[in-house]
mmCIF file of N, CA, C and O in Angstrom:
data_model
loop_
_atom_site.group_PDB
_atom_site.id
_atom_site.type_symbol
_atom_site.label_atom_id
_atom_site.label_comp_id
_atom_site.label_asym_id
_atom_site.label_seq_id
_atom_site.Cartn_x
_atom_site.Cartn_y
_atom_site.Cartn_z
ATOM 1 N N MET A 1 63.555 -60.572 89.470
ATOM 2 C CA MET A 1 64.548 -59.549 89.684
ATOM 3 C C MET A 1 65.901 -60.101 89.297
ATOM 4 O O MET A 1 66.271 -61.191 89.688
ATOM 5 N N SER A 2 66.671 -59.371 88.529
ATOM 6 C CA SER A 2 67.993 -59.833 88.133
ATOM 7 C C SER A 2 69.054 -58.948 88.765
ATOM 8 O O SER A 2 68.809 -57.778 89.068
ATOM 9 N N LEU A 3 70.198 -59.524 88.980
ATOM 10 C CA LEU A 3 71.325 -58.792 89.543
ATOM 11 C C LEU A 3 72.090 -58.085 88.434
ATOM 12 O O LEU A 3 72.214 -58.607 87.334
ATOM 13 N N THR A 4 72.595 -56.958 88.765
ATOM 14 C CA THR A 4 73.511 -56.287 87.842
ATOM 15 C C THR A 4 74.887 -56.323 88.463
ATOM 16 O O THR A 4 75.039 -56.587 89.657
ATOM 17 N N VAL A 5 75.885 -56.022 87.670
ATOM 18 C CA VAL A 5 77.265 -56.083 88.152
ATOM 19 C C VAL A 5 77.482 -55.147 89.329
ATOM 20 O O VAL A 5 78.236 -55.448 90.234
ATOM 21 N N THR A 6 76.778 -54.034 89.386
ATOM 22 C CA THR A 6 76.968 -53.095 90.490
ATOM 23 C C THR A 6 76.433 -53.632 91.813
ATOM 24 O O THR A 6 76.797 -53.134 92.856
ATOM 25 N N GLU A 7 75.582 -54.654 91.777
ATOM 26 C CA GLU A 7 75.029 -55.229 92.999
ATOM 27 C C GLU A 7 75.842 -56.417 93.517
ATOM 28 O O GLU A 7 75.522 -56.977 94.535
ATOM 29 N N VAL A 8 76.882 -56.778 92.806
ATOM 30 C CA VAL A 8 77.664 -57.954 93.154
ATOM 31 C C VAL A 8 79.099 -57.533 93.411
ATOM 32 O O VAL A 8 79.660 -56.724 92.690
ATOM 33 N N ASP A 9 79.673 -58.089 94.453
ATOM 34 C CA ASP A 9 81.083 -57.848 94.735
ATOM 35 C C ASP A 9 81.891 -58.268 93.517
ATOM 36 O O ASP A 9 81.748 -59.401 93.048
ATOM 37 N N PRO A 10 82.744 -57.384 92.974
ATOM 38 C CA PRO A 10 83.502 -57.716 91.758
ATOM 39 C C PRO A 10 84.339 -58.987 91.884
ATOM 40 O O PRO A 10 84.614 -59.650 90.903
ATOM 41 N N ARG A 11 84.720 -59.356 93.106
ATOM 42 C CA ARG A 11 85.495 -60.585 93.278
ATOM 43 C C ARG A 11 84.653 -61.820 93.024
ATOM 44 O O ARG A 11 85.168 -62.919 92.885
ATOM 45 N N LEU A 12 83.321 -61.638 92.974
ATOM 46 C CA LEU A 12 82.424 -62.769 92.764
ATOM 47 C C LEU A 12 82.017 -62.917 91.308
ATOM 48 O O LEU A 12 81.096 -63.650 90.988
ATOM 49 N N ILE A 13 82.704 -62.233 90.413
ATOM 50 C CA ILE A 13 82.400 -62.336 88.990
ATOM 51 C C ILE A 13 83.422 -63.269 88.349
ATOM 52 O O ILE A 13 84.615 -63.090 88.484
ATOM 53 N N ARG A 14 82.959 -64.283 87.689
ATOM 54 C CA ARG A 14 83.811 -65.204 86.954
ATOM 55 C C ARG A 14 83.275 -65.307 85.545
ATOM 56 O O ARG A 14 82.101 -65.624 85.355
ATOM 57 N N ASN A 15 84.085 -65.019 84.576
ATOM 58 C CA ASN A 15 83.677 -65.101 83.172
ATOM 59 C C ASN A 15 82.383 -64.345 82.907
ATOM 60 O O ASN A 15 81.509 -64.805 82.182
ATOM 61 N N GLY A 16 82.224 -63.185 83.532
ATOM 62 C CA GLY A 16 81.053 -62.356 83.309
ATOM 63 C C GLY A 16 79.798 -62.822 84.026
ATOM 64 O O GLY A 16 78.738 -62.256 83.856
ATOM 65 N N CYS A 17 79.899 -63.858 84.835
ATOM 66 C CA CYS A 17 78.728 -64.427 85.497
ATOM 67 C C CYS A 17 78.825 -64.184 87.002
ATOM 68 O O CYS A 17 79.790 -64.594 87.634
ATOM 69 N N PRO A 18 77.833 -63.492 87.597
ATOM 70 C CA PRO A 18 77.890 -63.262 89.043
ATOM 71 C C PRO A 18 77.544 -64.527 89.823
ATOM 72 O O PRO A 18 76.648 -65.259 89.451
ATOM 73 N N PHE A 19 78.307 -64.766 90.874
ATOM 74 C CA PHE A 19 78.029 -65.869 91.787
ATOM 75 C C PHE A 19 77.314 -65.298 92.999
ATOM 76 O O PHE A 19 77.579 -64.185 93.420
ATOM 77 N N ARG A 20 76.412 -66.074 93.567
ATOM 78 C CA ARG A 20 75.812 -65.650 94.823
ATOM 79 C C ARG A 20 76.862 -65.786 95.912
ATOM 80 O O ARG A 20 77.637 -66.728 95.932
ATOM 81 N N GLU A 21 76.875 -64.835 96.812
ATOM 82 C CA GLU A 21 77.791 -64.932 97.929
ATOM 83 C C GLU A 21 77.219 -65.926 98.924
ATOM 84 O O GLU A 21 76.070 -65.798 99.355
ATOM 85 N N ALA A 22 77.975 -66.930 99.244
ATOM 86 C CA ALA A 22 77.486 -67.977 100.132
ATOM 87 C C ALA A 22 77.499 -67.495 101.578
ATOM 88 O O ALA A 22 78.359 -66.730 101.988
ATOM 89 N N VAL A 23 76.532 -67.954 102.335
ATOM 90 C CA VAL A 23 76.516 -67.676 103.757
ATOM 91 C C VAL A 23 77.403 -68.721 104.406
ATOM 92 O O VAL A 23 77.175 -69.917 104.275
ATOM 93 N N ARG A 24 78.422 -68.259 105.075
ATOM 94 C CA ARG A 24 79.379 -69.199 105.652
ATOM 95 C C ARG A 24 79.138 -69.365 107.144
ATOM 96 O O ARG A 24 78.893 -68.413 107.849
ATOM 97 N N THR A 25 79.252 -70.570 107.572
ATOM 98 C CA THR A 25 79.247 -70.851 108.995
ATOM 99 C C THR A 25 80.619 -71.407 109.324
ATOM 100 O O THR A 25 81.216 -72.102 108.508
ATOM 101 N N PRO A 26 81.122 -71.094 110.507
ATOM 102 C CA PRO A 26 82.465 -71.570 110.851
ATOM 103 C C PRO A 26 82.543 -73.097 110.808
ATOM 104 O O PRO A 26 81.653 -73.787 111.284
ATOM 105 N N LEU A 27 83.592 -73.588 110.204
ATOM 106 C CA LEU A 27 83.824 -75.026 110.150
ATOM 107 C C LEU A 27 85.066 -75.366 110.952
ATOM 108 O O LEU A 27 86.035 -74.616 110.950
ATOM 109 N N GLU A 28 85.000 -76.483 111.610
ATOM 110 C CA GLU A 28 86.182 -76.991 112.293
ATOM 111 C C GLU A 28 87.150 -77.528 111.247
ATOM 112 O O GLU A 28 86.733 -78.003 110.188
ATOM 113 N N ARG A 29 88.429 -77.491 111.559
ATOM 114 C CA ARG A 29 89.437 -77.997 110.624
ATOM 115 C C ARG A 29 89.181 -79.470 110.295
ATOM 116 O O ARG A 29 89.374 -79.899 109.164
ATOM 117 N N SER A 30 88.713 -80.229 111.261
ATOM 118 C CA SER A 30 88.442 -81.652 111.013
ATOM 119 C C SER A 30 87.305 -81.833 110.006
ATOM 120 O O SER A 30 87.333 -82.755 109.194
ATOM 121 N N GLU A 31 86.310 -80.941 110.034
ATOM 122 C CA GLU A 31 85.220 -81.006 109.065
ATOM 123 C C GLU A 31 85.728 -80.680 107.657
ATOM 124 O O GLU A 31 85.338 -81.324 106.687
ATOM 125 N N ILE A 32 86.587 -79.682 107.576
ATOM 126 C CA ILE A 32 87.184 -79.319 106.292
ATOM 127 C C ILE A 32 87.986 -80.490 105.754
ATOM 128 O O ILE A 32 87.856 -80.870 104.594
ATOM 129 N N THR A 33 88.801 -81.084 106.616
ATOM 130 C CA THR A 33 89.639 -82.215 106.212
ATOM 131 C C THR A 33 88.791 -83.357 105.683
ATOM 132 O O THR A 33 89.093 -83.931 104.639
ATOM 133 N N GLU A 34 87.720 -83.683 106.367
ATOM 134 C CA GLU A 34 86.881 -84.807 105.945
ATOM 135 C C GLU A 34 86.205 -84.540 104.606
ATOM 136 O O GLU A 34 86.154 -85.414 103.743
ATOM 137 N N LYS A 35 85.693 -83.319 104.411
ATOM 138 C CA LYS A 35 85.056 -82.979 103.134
ATOM 139 C C LYS A 35 86.062 -83.047 101.996
ATOM 140 O O LYS A 35 85.760 -83.570 100.919
ATOM 141 N N VAL A 36 87.257 -82.519 102.226
ATOM 142 C CA VAL A 36 88.287 -82.528 101.179
ATOM 143 C C VAL A 36 88.731 -83.955 100.903
ATOM 144 O O VAL A 36 88.824 -84.373 99.745
ATOM 145 N N ARG A 37 88.993 -84.713 101.941
ATOM 146 C CA ARG A 37 89.439 -86.111 101.781
ATOM 147 C C ARG A 37 88.423 -86.919 100.979
ATOM 148 O O ARG A 37 88.774 -87.653 100.058
ATOM 149 N N LYS A 38 87.153 -86.766 101.304
ATOM 150 C CA LYS A 38 86.096 -87.510 100.624
ATOM 151 C C LYS A 38 86.051 -87.154 99.136
ATOM 152 O O LYS A 38 85.974 -88.025 98.283
ATOM 153 N N ASN A 39 86.120 -85.851 98.816
ATOM 154 C CA ASN A 39 86.021 -85.442 97.419
ATOM 155 C C ASN A 39 87.273 -85.782 96.636
ATOM 156 O O ASN A 39 87.182 -86.227 95.489
ATOM 157 N N VAL A 40 88.440 -85.606 97.238
ATOM 158 C CA VAL A 40 89.680 -85.961 96.548
ATOM 159 C C VAL A 40 89.686 -87.450 96.257
ATOM 160 O O VAL A 40 90.034 -87.881 95.157
ATOM 161 N N GLY A 41 89.268 -88.258 97.212
ATOM 162 C CA GLY A 41 89.199 -89.697 96.995
ATOM 163 C C GLY A 41 88.276 -90.046 95.838
ATOM 164 O O GLY A 41 88.600 -90.888 95.003
ATOM 165 N N ALA A 42 87.131 -89.372 95.764
ATOM 166 C CA ALA A 42 86.182 -89.629 94.674
ATOM 167 C C ALA A 42 86.763 -89.183 93.335
ATOM 168 O O ALA A 42 86.638 -89.889 92.331
ATOM 169 N N LEU A 43 87.388 -88.015 93.299
ATOM 170 C CA LEU A 43 87.972 -87.524 92.048
ATOM 171 C C LEU A 43 89.085 -88.433 91.528
ATOM 172 O O LEU A 43 89.232 -88.623 90.331
ATOM 173 N N LEU A 44 89.846 -88.987 92.444
ATOM 174 C CA LEU A 44 90.998 -89.808 92.064
ATOM 175 C C LEU A 44 90.668 -91.292 92.018
ATOM 176 O O LEU A 44 91.553 -92.112 91.782
ATOM 177 N N ASN A 45 89.396 -91.633 92.239
ATOM 178 C CA ASN A 45 89.014 -93.050 92.309
ATOM 179 C C ASN A 45 89.966 -93.809 93.226
ATOM 180 O O ASN A 45 90.511 -94.848 92.878
ATOM 181 N N SER A 46 90.166 -93.230 94.380
ATOM 182 C CA SER A 46 91.163 -93.725 95.319
ATOM 183 C C SER A 46 90.531 -93.838 96.707
ATOM 184 O O SER A 46 89.579 -93.122 97.006
ATOM 185 N N PRO A 47 91.063 -94.691 97.539
ATOM 186 C CA PRO A 47 90.556 -94.733 98.917
ATOM 187 C C PRO A 47 90.858 -93.405 99.612
ATOM 188 O O PRO A 47 91.760 -92.681 99.219
ATOM 189 N N THR A 48 90.084 -93.104 100.629
ATOM 190 C CA THR A 48 90.261 -91.823 101.321
ATOM 191 C C THR A 48 91.139 -91.941 102.557
ATOM 192 O O THR A 48 91.226 -91.012 103.334
ATOM 193 N N ASP A 49 91.807 -93.059 102.722
ATOM 194 C CA ASP A 49 92.596 -93.253 103.938
ATOM 195 C C ASP A 49 94.085 -92.983 103.767
ATOM 196 O O ASP A 49 94.879 -93.339 104.615
ATOM 197 N N PHE A 50 94.483 -92.310 102.678
ATOM 198 C CA PHE A 50 95.902 -92.006 102.528
ATOM 199 C C PHE A 50 96.288 -90.847 103.443
ATOM 200 O O PHE A 50 95.446 -90.018 103.794
ATOM 201 N N PRO A 51 97.549 -90.795 103.867
ATOM 202 C CA PRO A 51 97.990 -89.756 104.796
ATOM 203 C C PRO A 51 97.815 -88.354 104.224
ATOM 204 O O PRO A 51 97.918 -88.141 103.021
ATOM 205 N N GLU A 52 97.560 -87.400 105.124
ATOM 206 C CA GLU A 52 97.372 -86.014 104.717
ATOM 207 C C GLU A 52 98.609 -85.426 104.063
ATOM 208 O O GLU A 52 98.511 -84.441 103.333
ATOM 209 N N THR A 53 99.755 -86.015 104.317
ATOM 210 C CA THR A 53 101.003 -85.466 103.783
ATOM 211 C C THR A 53 101.438 -86.117 102.474
ATOM 212 O O THR A 53 102.431 -85.712 101.890
ATOM 213 N N ASP A 54 100.705 -87.134 102.006
ATOM 214 C CA ASP A 54 101.035 -87.757 100.716
ATOM 215 C C ASP A 54 100.857 -86.750 99.582
ATOM 216 O O ASP A 54 99.891 -85.985 99.564
ATOM 217 N N LEU A 55 101.766 -86.769 98.625
ATOM 218 C CA LEU A 55 101.595 -85.938 97.441
ATOM 219 C C LEU A 55 100.425 -86.464 96.635
ATOM 220 O O LEU A 55 100.361 -87.647 96.306
ATOM 221 N N LEU A 56 99.483 -85.600 96.328
ATOM 222 C CA LEU A 56 98.289 -86.027 95.602
ATOM 223 C C LEU A 56 98.622 -86.451 94.178
ATOM 224 O O LEU A 56 97.927 -87.277 93.603
ATOM 225 N N SER A 57 99.701 -85.915 93.620
ATOM 226 C CA SER A 57 100.092 -86.333 92.272
ATOM 227 C C SER A 57 100.444 -87.817 92.247
ATOM 228 O O SER A 57 100.252 -88.490 91.239
ATOM 229 N N ALA A 58 100.923 -88.353 93.365
ATOM 230 C CA ALA A 58 101.233 -89.777 93.448
ATOM 231 C C ALA A 58 99.957 -90.624 93.424
ATOM 232 O O ALA A 58 100.000 -91.808 93.134
ATOM 233 N N HIS A 59 98.823 -90.002 93.711
ATOM 234 C CA HIS A 59 97.541 -90.700 93.697
ATOM 235 C C HIS A 59 96.743 -90.403 92.436
ATOM 236 O O HIS A 59 95.585 -90.782 92.332
ATOM 237 N N GLY A 60 97.348 -89.675 91.497
ATOM 238 C CA GLY A 60 96.690 -89.446 90.215
ATOM 239 C C GLY A 60 96.144 -88.053 89.979
ATOM 240 O O GLY A 60 95.449 -87.822 88.998
ATOM 241 N N LEU A 61 96.437 -87.089 90.865
ATOM 242 C CA LEU A 61 95.968 -85.720 90.641
ATOM 243 C C LEU A 61 96.727 -85.119 89.463
ATOM 244 O O LEU A 61 97.944 -85.058 89.465
ATOM 245 N N ASP A 62 95.992 -84.732 88.426
ATOM 246 C CA ASP A 62 96.609 -84.107 87.255
ATOM 247 C C ASP A 62 95.916 -82.766 87.012
ATOM 248 O O ASP A 62 95.120 -82.307 87.831
ATOM 249 N N SER A 63 96.202 -82.137 85.876
ATOM 250 C CA SER A 63 95.660 -80.799 85.629
ATOM 251 C C SER A 63 94.135 -80.798 85.555
ATOM 252 O O SER A 63 93.481 -79.891 86.063
ATOM 253 N N LEU A 64 93.544 -81.793 84.927
ATOM 254 C CA LEU A 64 92.080 -81.840 84.809
ATOM 255 C C LEU A 64 91.421 -82.031 86.170
ATOM 256 O O LEU A 64 90.481 -81.316 86.526
ATOM 257 N N THR A 65 91.902 -82.966 86.941
ATOM 258 C CA THR A 65 91.306 -83.189 88.257
ATOM 259 C C THR A 65 91.609 -82.016 89.193
ATOM 260 O O THR A 65 90.820 -81.737 90.092
ATOM 261 N N SER A 66 92.700 -81.314 88.968
ATOM 262 C CA SER A 66 92.999 -80.117 89.765
ATOM 263 C C SER A 66 91.944 -79.046 89.533
ATOM 264 O O SER A 66 91.485 -78.400 90.475
ATOM 265 N N VAL A 67 91.545 -78.863 88.281
ATOM 266 C CA VAL A 67 90.500 -77.885 87.959
ATOM 267 C C VAL A 67 89.176 -78.327 88.584
ATOM 268 O O VAL A 67 88.466 -77.521 89.189
ATOM 269 N N GLN A 68 88.848 -79.603 88.455
ATOM 270 C CA GLN A 68 87.609 -80.118 89.054
ATOM 271 C C GLN A 68 87.619 -79.929 90.571
ATOM 272 O O GLN A 68 86.616 -79.525 91.157
ATOM 273 N N LEU A 69 88.757 -80.196 91.182
ATOM 274 C CA LEU A 69 88.886 -80.038 92.628
ATOM 275 C C LEU A 69 88.729 -78.573 93.023
ATOM 276 O O LEU A 69 88.011 -78.251 93.974
ATOM 277 N N THR A 70 89.353 -77.694 92.291
ATOM 278 C CA THR A 70 89.268 -76.262 92.585
ATOM 279 C C THR A 70 87.822 -75.774 92.518
ATOM 280 O O THR A 70 87.349 -75.066 93.409
ATOM 281 N N LEU A 71 87.121 -76.161 91.463
ATOM 282 C CA LEU A 71 85.718 -75.754 91.312
ATOM 283 C C LEU A 71 84.854 -76.317 92.435
ATOM 284 O O LEU A 71 83.976 -75.632 92.976
ATOM 285 N N TYR A 72 85.085 -77.573 92.788
ATOM 286 C CA TYR A 72 84.342 -78.182 93.892
ATOM 287 C C TYR A 72 84.584 -77.408 95.192
ATOM 288 O O TYR A 72 83.638 -77.086 95.916
ATOM 289 N N LEU A 73 85.848 -77.117 95.494
ATOM 290 C CA LEU A 73 86.179 -76.441 96.746
ATOM 291 C C LEU A 73 85.544 -75.057 96.819
ATOM 292 O O LEU A 73 85.014 -74.664 97.859
ATOM 293 N N GLU A 74 85.592 -74.330 95.717
ATOM 294 C CA GLU A 74 84.982 -72.998 95.698
ATOM 295 C C GLU A 74 83.482 -73.092 95.954
ATOM 296 O O GLU A 74 82.928 -72.308 96.728
ATOM 297 N N ASP A 75 82.843 -74.042 95.317
ATOM 298 C CA ASP A 75 81.398 -74.214 95.476
ATOM 299 C C ASP A 75 81.050 -74.724 96.873
ATOM 300 O O ASP A 75 80.160 -74.198 97.536
ATOM 301 N N GLU A 76 81.734 -75.741 97.319
ATOM 302 C CA GLU A 76 81.431 -76.378 98.603
ATOM 303 C C GLU A 76 81.639 -75.439 99.792
ATOM 304 O O GLU A 76 80.871 -75.442 100.745
ATOM 305 N N PHE A 77 82.700 -74.624 99.733
ATOM 306 C CA PHE A 77 83.039 -73.775 100.865
ATOM 307 C C PHE A 77 82.644 -72.316 100.663
ATOM 308 O O PHE A 77 82.901 -71.480 101.520
ATOM 309 N N GLY A 78 82.026 -71.986 99.526
ATOM 310 C CA GLY A 78 81.570 -70.625 99.287
ATOM 311 C C GLY A 78 82.692 -69.612 99.231
ATOM 312 O O GLY A 78 82.590 -68.520 99.776
ATOM 313 N N ILE A 79 83.789 -69.997 98.589
ATOM 314 C CA ILE A 79 84.956 -69.121 98.497
ATOM 315 C C ILE A 79 85.352 -68.950 97.038
ATOM 316 O O ILE A 79 84.855 -69.672 96.170
ATOM 317 N N LEU A 80 86.235 -68.020 96.805
ATOM 318 C CA LEU A 80 86.865 -67.865 95.493
ATOM 319 C C LEU A 80 88.368 -67.795 95.718
ATOM 320 O O LEU A 80 88.836 -67.032 96.561
ATOM 321 N N PHE A 81 89.101 -68.611 94.998
ATOM 322 C CA PHE A 81 90.553 -68.579 95.099
ATOM 323 C C PHE A 81 91.094 -67.424 94.267
ATOM 324 O O PHE A 81 90.628 -67.174 93.160
ATOM 325 N N GLU A 82 92.071 -66.740 94.804
ATOM 326 C CA GLU A 82 92.798 -65.724 94.054
ATOM 327 C C GLU A 82 93.786 -66.455 93.146
ATOM 328 O O GLU A 82 94.184 -67.589 93.431
ATOM 329 N N ASP A 83 94.178 -65.806 92.058
ATOM 330 C CA ASP A 83 95.107 -66.439 91.111
ATOM 331 C C ASP A 83 96.384 -66.906 91.788
ATOM 332 O O ASP A 83 96.882 -68.002 91.502
ATOM 333 N N ASP A 84 96.919 -66.108 92.704
ATOM 334 C CA ASP A 84 98.186 -66.482 93.350
ATOM 335 C C ASP A 84 98.025 -67.645 94.335
ATOM 336 O O ASP A 84 99.005 -68.240 94.770
ATOM 337 N N GLU A 85 96.797 -67.999 94.689
ATOM 338 C CA GLU A 85 96.556 -69.140 95.574
ATOM 339 C C GLU A 85 96.483 -70.455 94.814
ATOM 340 O O GLU A 85 96.561 -71.522 95.413
ATOM 341 N N LEU A 86 96.336 -70.379 93.507
ATOM 342 C CA LEU A 86 96.226 -71.592 92.685
ATOM 343 C C LEU A 86 97.613 -72.072 92.290
ATOM 344 O O LEU A 86 97.992 -72.084 91.128
ATOM 345 N N SER A 87 98.355 -72.503 93.293
ATOM 346 C CA SER A 87 99.729 -72.951 93.065
ATOM 347 C C SER A 87 99.871 -74.433 93.384
ATOM 348 O O SER A 87 99.058 -75.012 94.115
ATOM 349 N N ILE A 88 100.904 -75.016 92.851
ATOM 350 C CA ILE A 88 101.191 -76.427 93.109
ATOM 351 C C ILE A 88 101.379 -76.670 94.607
ATOM 352 O O ILE A 88 100.898 -77.663 95.141
ATOM 353 N N GLU A 89 102.035 -75.744 95.274
ATOM 354 C CA GLU A 89 102.297 -75.904 96.705
ATOM 355 C C GLU A 89 101.000 -75.963 97.510
ATOM 356 O O GLU A 89 100.892 -76.739 98.454
ATOM 357 N N ASN A 90 100.008 -75.158 97.139
ATOM 358 C CA ASN A 90 98.748 -75.131 97.886
ATOM 359 C C ASN A 90 97.868 -76.347 97.633
ATOM 360 O O ASN A 90 96.956 -76.623 98.408
ATOM 361 N N PHE A 91 98.123 -77.066 96.546
ATOM 362 C CA PHE A 91 97.292 -78.217 96.195
ATOM 363 C C PHE A 91 98.102 -79.517 96.113
ATOM 364 O O PHE A 91 97.645 -80.487 95.529
ATOM 365 N N ALA A 92 99.260 -79.531 96.744
ATOM 366 C CA ALA A 92 100.135 -80.699 96.671
ATOM 367 C C ALA A 92 99.670 -81.848 97.569
ATOM 368 O O ALA A 92 99.757 -83.010 97.192
ATOM 369 N N THR A 93 99.161 -81.522 98.736
ATOM 370 C CA THR A 93 98.755 -82.535 99.711
ATOM 371 C C THR A 93 97.407 -82.155 100.313
ATOM 372 O O THR A 93 96.969 -81.006 100.209
ATOM 373 N N LEU A 94 96.761 -83.106 100.954
ATOM 374 C CA LEU A 94 95.525 -82.787 101.672
ATOM 375 C C LEU A 94 95.791 -81.734 102.734
ATOM 376 O O LEU A 94 94.996 -80.814 102.924
ATOM 377 N N GLU A 95 96.909 -81.868 103.411
ATOM 378 C CA GLU A 95 97.268 -80.932 104.471
ATOM 379 C C GLU A 95 97.386 -79.500 103.938
ATOM 380 O O GLU A 95 96.882 -78.555 104.550
ATOM 381 N N SER A 96 98.013 -79.329 102.765
ATOM 382 C CA SER A 96 98.171 -77.982 102.213
ATOM 383 C C SER A 96 96.827 -77.412 101.742
ATOM 384 O O SER A 96 96.561 -76.224 101.910
ATOM 385 N N ILE A 97 95.968 -78.257 101.185
ATOM 386 C CA ILE A 97 94.642 -77.801 100.754
ATOM 387 C C ILE A 97 93.818 -77.375 101.965
ATOM 388 O O ILE A 97 93.199 -76.308 101.971
ATOM 389 N N VAL A 98 93.826 -78.198 102.998
ATOM 390 C CA VAL A 98 93.057 -77.890 104.205
ATOM 391 C C VAL A 98 93.578 -76.613 104.858
ATOM 392 O O VAL A 98 92.797 -75.776 105.311
ATOM 393 N N GLY A 99 94.889 -76.419 104.874
ATOM 394 C CA GLY A 99 95.457 -75.199 105.440
ATOM 395 C C GLY A 99 94.979 -73.969 104.696
ATOM 396 O O GLY A 99 94.614 -72.953 105.301
ATOM 397 N N LEU A 100 94.988 -74.045 103.361
ATOM 398 C CA LEU A 100 94.506 -72.932 102.545
ATOM 399 C C LEU A 100 93.015 -72.678 102.790
ATOM 400 O O LEU A 100 92.592 -71.536 102.996
ATOM 401 N N LEU A 101 92.225 -73.735 102.812
ATOM 402 C CA LEU A 101 90.785 -73.582 103.046
ATOM 403 C C LEU A 101 90.483 -73.043 104.440
ATOM 404 O O LEU A 101 89.610 -72.192 104.599
ATOM 405 N N ASP A 102 91.205 -73.522 105.416
ATOM 406 C CA ASP A 102 91.007 -73.049 106.790
ATOM 407 C C ASP A 102 91.220 -71.538 106.859
ATOM 408 O O ASP A 102 90.441 -70.809 107.463
ATOM 409 N N LYS A 103 92.254 -71.066 106.182
ATOM 410 C CA LYS A 103 92.543 -69.642 106.134
ATOM 411 C C LYS A 103 91.438 -68.888 105.383
ATOM 412 O O LYS A 103 90.972 -67.845 105.831
ATOM 413 N N LYS A 104 90.987 -69.449 104.249
ATOM 414 C CA LYS A 104 89.982 -68.785 103.424
ATOM 415 C C LYS A 104 88.623 -68.684 104.117
ATOM 416 O O LYS A 104 87.963 -67.668 104.007
ATOM 417 N N VAL A 105 88.193 -69.732 104.794
ATOM 418 C CA VAL A 105 86.872 -69.694 105.404
ATOM 419 C C VAL A 105 86.852 -68.812 106.652
ATOM 420 O O VAL A 105 85.775 -68.396 107.078
ATOM 421 N N GLN A 106 88.013 -68.508 107.205
ATOM 422 C CA GLN A 106 88.080 -67.627 108.359
ATOM 423 C C GLN A 106 88.066 -66.155 107.972
ATOM 424 O O GLN A 106 87.863 -65.299 108.808
ATOM 425 N N GLU A 107 88.282 -65.857 106.672
ATOM 426 C CA GLU A 107 88.319 -64.470 106.195
ATOM 427 C C GLU A 107 86.987 -63.805 106.302
ATOM 428 O O GLU A 107 85.958 -64.351 106.188
#
């Protein structure tokens, strides 16, 4: 059985490809923080013990790793970022990313 566009929420279409809607379970903010910290550290080849308020650009976050991070977060947390959420301010620090994710997973 294949899905058609009418069976999928239009917000779940990316480049003409439907995504399955993920079943979300509530996550604690600390769980979100740990998942983000671990992945950001891996993407930046950096230790994961830097402060949540450090600018990620100081640790090597650039445009390519930003895209990789965005895709990981969408997949890991079963969310889709709106265009206006993909801003420098929302991805500047671990704290800002976690704040955005906390809001998104509660929706």
